[in-house]
Short mmCIF file of the C-alpha atoms (twelve columns), coordinates in Angstrom:
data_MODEL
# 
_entry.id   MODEL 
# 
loop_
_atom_site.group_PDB 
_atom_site.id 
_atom_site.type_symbol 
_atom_site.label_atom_id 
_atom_site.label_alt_id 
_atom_site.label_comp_id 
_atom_site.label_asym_id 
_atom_site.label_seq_id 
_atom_site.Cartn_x 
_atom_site.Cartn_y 
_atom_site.Cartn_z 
_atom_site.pdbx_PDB_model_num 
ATOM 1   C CA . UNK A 1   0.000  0.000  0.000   1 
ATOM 2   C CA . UNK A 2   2.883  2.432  0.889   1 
ATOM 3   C CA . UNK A 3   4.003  2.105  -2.861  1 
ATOM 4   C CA . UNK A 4   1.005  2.974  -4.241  1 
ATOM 5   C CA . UNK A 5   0.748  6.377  -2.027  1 
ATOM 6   C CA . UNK A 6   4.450  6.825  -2.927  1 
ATOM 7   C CA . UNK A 7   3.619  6.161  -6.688  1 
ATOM 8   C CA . UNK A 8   0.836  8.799  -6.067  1 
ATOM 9   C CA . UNK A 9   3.334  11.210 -4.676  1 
ATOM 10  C CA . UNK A 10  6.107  11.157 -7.232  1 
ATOM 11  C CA . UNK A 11  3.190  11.468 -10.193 1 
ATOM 12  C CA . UNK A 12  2.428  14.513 -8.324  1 
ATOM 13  C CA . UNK A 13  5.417  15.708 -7.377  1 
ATOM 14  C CA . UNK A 14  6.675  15.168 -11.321 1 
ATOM 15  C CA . UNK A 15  3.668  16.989 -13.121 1 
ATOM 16  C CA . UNK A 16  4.305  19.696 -10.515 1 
ATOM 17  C CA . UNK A 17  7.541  20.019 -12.048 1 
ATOM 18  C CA . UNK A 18  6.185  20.130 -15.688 1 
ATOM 19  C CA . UNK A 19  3.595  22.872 -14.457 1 
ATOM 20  C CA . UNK A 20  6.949  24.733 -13.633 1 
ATOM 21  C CA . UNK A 21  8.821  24.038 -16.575 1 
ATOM 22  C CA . UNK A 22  5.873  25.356 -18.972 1 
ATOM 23  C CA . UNK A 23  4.834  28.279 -16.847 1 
ATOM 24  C CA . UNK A 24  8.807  29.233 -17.325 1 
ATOM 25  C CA . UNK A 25  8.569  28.716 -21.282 1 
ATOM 26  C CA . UNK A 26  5.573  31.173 -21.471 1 
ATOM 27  C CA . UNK A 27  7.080  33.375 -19.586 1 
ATOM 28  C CA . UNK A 28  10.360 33.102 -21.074 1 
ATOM 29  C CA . UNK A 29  8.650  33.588 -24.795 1 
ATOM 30  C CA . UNK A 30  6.924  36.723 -23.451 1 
ATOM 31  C CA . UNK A 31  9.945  38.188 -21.884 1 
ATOM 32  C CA . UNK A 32  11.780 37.775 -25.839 1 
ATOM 33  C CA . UNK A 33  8.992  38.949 -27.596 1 
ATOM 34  C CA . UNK A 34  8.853  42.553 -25.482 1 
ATOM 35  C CA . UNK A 35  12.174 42.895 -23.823 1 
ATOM 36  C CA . UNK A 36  14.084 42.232 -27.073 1 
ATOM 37  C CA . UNK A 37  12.088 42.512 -30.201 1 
ATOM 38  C CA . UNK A 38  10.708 45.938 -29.157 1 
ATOM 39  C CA . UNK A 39  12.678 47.802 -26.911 1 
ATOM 40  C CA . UNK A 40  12.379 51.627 -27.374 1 
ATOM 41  C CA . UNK A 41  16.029 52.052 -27.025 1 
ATOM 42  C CA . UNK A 42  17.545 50.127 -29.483 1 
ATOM 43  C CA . UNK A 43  17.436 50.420 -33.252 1 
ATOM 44  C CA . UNK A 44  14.710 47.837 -34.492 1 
ATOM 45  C CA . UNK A 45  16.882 47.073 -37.130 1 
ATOM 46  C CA . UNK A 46  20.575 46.838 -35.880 1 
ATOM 47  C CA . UNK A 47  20.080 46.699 -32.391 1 
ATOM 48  C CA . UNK A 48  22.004 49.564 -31.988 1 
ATOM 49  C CA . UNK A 49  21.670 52.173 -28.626 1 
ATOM 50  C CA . UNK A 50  19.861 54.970 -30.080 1 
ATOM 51  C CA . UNK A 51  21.510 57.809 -28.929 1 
ATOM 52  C CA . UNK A 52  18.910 59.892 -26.708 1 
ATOM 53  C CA . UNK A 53  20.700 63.474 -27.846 1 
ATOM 54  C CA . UNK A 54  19.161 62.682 -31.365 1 
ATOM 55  C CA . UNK A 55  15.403 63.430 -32.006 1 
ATOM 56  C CA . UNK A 56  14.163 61.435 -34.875 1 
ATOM 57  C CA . UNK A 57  12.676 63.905 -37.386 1 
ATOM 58  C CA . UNK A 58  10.347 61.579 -38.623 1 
ATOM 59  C CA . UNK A 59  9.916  59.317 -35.388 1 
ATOM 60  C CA . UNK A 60  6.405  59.087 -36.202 1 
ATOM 61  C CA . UNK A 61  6.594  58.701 -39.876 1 
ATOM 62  C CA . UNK A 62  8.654  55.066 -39.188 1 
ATOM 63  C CA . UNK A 63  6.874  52.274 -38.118 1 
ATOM 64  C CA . UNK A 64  10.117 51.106 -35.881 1 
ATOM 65  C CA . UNK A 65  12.316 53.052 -33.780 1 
ATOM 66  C CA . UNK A 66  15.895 53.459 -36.053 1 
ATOM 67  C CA . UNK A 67  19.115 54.407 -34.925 1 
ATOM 68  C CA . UNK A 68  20.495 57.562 -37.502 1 
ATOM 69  C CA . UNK A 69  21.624 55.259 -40.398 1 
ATOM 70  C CA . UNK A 70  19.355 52.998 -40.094 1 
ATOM 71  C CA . UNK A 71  16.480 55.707 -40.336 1 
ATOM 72  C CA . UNK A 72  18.533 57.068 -43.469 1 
ATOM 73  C CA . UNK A 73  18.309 53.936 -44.936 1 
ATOM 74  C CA . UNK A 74  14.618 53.247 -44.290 1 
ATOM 75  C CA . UNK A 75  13.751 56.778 -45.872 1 
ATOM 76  C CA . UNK A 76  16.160 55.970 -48.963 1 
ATOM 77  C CA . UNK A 77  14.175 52.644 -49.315 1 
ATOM 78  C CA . UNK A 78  11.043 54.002 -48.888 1 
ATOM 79  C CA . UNK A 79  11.881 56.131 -52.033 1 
ATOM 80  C CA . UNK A 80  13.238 53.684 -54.207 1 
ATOM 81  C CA . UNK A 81  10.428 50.824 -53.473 1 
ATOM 82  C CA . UNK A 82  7.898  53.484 -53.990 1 
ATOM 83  C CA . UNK A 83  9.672  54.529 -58.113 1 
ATOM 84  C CA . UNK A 84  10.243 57.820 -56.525 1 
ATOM 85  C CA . UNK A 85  14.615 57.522 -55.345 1 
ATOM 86  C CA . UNK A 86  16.926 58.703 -58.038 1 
ATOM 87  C CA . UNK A 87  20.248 56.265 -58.260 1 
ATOM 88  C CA . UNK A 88  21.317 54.331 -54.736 1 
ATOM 89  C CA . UNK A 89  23.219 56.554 -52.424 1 
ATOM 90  C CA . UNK A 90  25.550 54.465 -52.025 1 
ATOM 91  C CA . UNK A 91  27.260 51.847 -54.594 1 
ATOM 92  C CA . UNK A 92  26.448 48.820 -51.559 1 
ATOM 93  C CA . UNK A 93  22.972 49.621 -52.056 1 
ATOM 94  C CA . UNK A 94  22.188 47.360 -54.857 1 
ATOM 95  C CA . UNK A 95  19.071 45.375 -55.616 1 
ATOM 96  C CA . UNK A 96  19.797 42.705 -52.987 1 
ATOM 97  C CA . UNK A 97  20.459 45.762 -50.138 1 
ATOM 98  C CA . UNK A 98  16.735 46.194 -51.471 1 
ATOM 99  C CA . UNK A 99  15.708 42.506 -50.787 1 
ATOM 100 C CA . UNK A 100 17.142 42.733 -47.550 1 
ATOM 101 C CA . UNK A 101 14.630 45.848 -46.490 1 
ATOM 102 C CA . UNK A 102 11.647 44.231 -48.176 1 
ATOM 103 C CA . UNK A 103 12.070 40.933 -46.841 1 
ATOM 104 C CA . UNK A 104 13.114 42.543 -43.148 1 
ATOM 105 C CA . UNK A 105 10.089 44.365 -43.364 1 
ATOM 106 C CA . UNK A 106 7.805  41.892 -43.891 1 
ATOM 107 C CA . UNK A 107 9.537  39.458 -41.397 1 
ATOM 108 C CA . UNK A 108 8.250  43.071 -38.927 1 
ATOM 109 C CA . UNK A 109 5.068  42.875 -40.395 1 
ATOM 110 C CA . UNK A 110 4.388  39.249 -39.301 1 
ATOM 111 C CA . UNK A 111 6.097  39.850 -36.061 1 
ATOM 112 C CA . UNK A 112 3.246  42.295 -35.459 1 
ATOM 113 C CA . UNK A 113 0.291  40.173 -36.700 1 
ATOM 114 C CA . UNK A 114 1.454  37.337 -34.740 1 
ATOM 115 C CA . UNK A 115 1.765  39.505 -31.374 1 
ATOM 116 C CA . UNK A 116 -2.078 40.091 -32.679 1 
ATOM 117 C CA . UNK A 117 -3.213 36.785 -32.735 1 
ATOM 118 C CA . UNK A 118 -5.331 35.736 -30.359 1 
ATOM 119 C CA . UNK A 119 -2.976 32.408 -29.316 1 
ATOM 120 C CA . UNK A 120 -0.150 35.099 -28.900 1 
ATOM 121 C CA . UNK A 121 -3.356 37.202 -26.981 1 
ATOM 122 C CA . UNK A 122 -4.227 33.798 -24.955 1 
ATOM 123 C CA . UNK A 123 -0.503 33.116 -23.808 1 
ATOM 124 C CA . UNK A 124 -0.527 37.069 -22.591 1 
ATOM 125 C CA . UNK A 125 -3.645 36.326 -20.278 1 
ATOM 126 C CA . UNK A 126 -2.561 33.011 -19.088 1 
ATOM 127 C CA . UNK A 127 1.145  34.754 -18.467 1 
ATOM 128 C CA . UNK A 128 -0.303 37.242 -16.449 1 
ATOM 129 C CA . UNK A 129 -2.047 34.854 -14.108 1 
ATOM 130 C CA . UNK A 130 1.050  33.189 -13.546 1 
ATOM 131 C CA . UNK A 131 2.707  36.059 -12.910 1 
ATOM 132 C CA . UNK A 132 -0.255 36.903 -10.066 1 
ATOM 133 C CA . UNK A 133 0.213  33.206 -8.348  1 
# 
């Protein structure tokens, strides 16, 4: 009889410590997603320190908080993708330099509609109860 309360016991004792293990991994996934993907003080794109002597001129014309070159870049892609930019400022901005913005946007883009979802919304909630035990 004692190894059947002992049995009952360690099955306890081991989903208590897969209860821990996956309230760590939301957690964990959360603290990613907003510490690192969208901290205010760091380029979005480089993950450069913005400097905080430099006022964007256009911080609310980007969608993403850019360091200076970064945000000179975005604006010089913006042009070009749109038919408007004249030749690339620079030689290194070719047609793949291009690629790289339009794919790195959309990558962003799907970033944000995931963060939308309402699984990503779900795993916010239960997070937050965890958080509160």
């Amino acid at each position: 009889m004692a190894e059947i309360i002992e049995f009952g016991r360690r099955a306890q004792d081991l989903k208590s410590v897969k209860d821990t293990s996956l309230r760590q991994r939301k957690i964990e996934a959360l603290r990613k997603i907003f510490q690192c993907t969208r901290c205010m003080m760091k380029c979005a794109k480089c993950g450069a320190q913005i400097e905080s002597d430099w006022q964007d001129p256009q911080k609310y014309a980007t969608p993403y908080p850019f360091c200076r070159n970064c945000h000179e870049e975005y604006e010089e892609y913006k042009e070009r993708a749109s038919g408007r930019g004249g030749a690339p400022r620079y030689y290194w901005h070719n047609e793949a330099w291009m690629e790289v913005w339009g794919s790195w946007l959309e990558h962003q883009q799907w970033l944000d509609q995931y963060r939308q979802s309402k699984e990503f919304l779900q795993l916010l909630e239960e997070a937050d109860e965890l958080l509160k035990q």
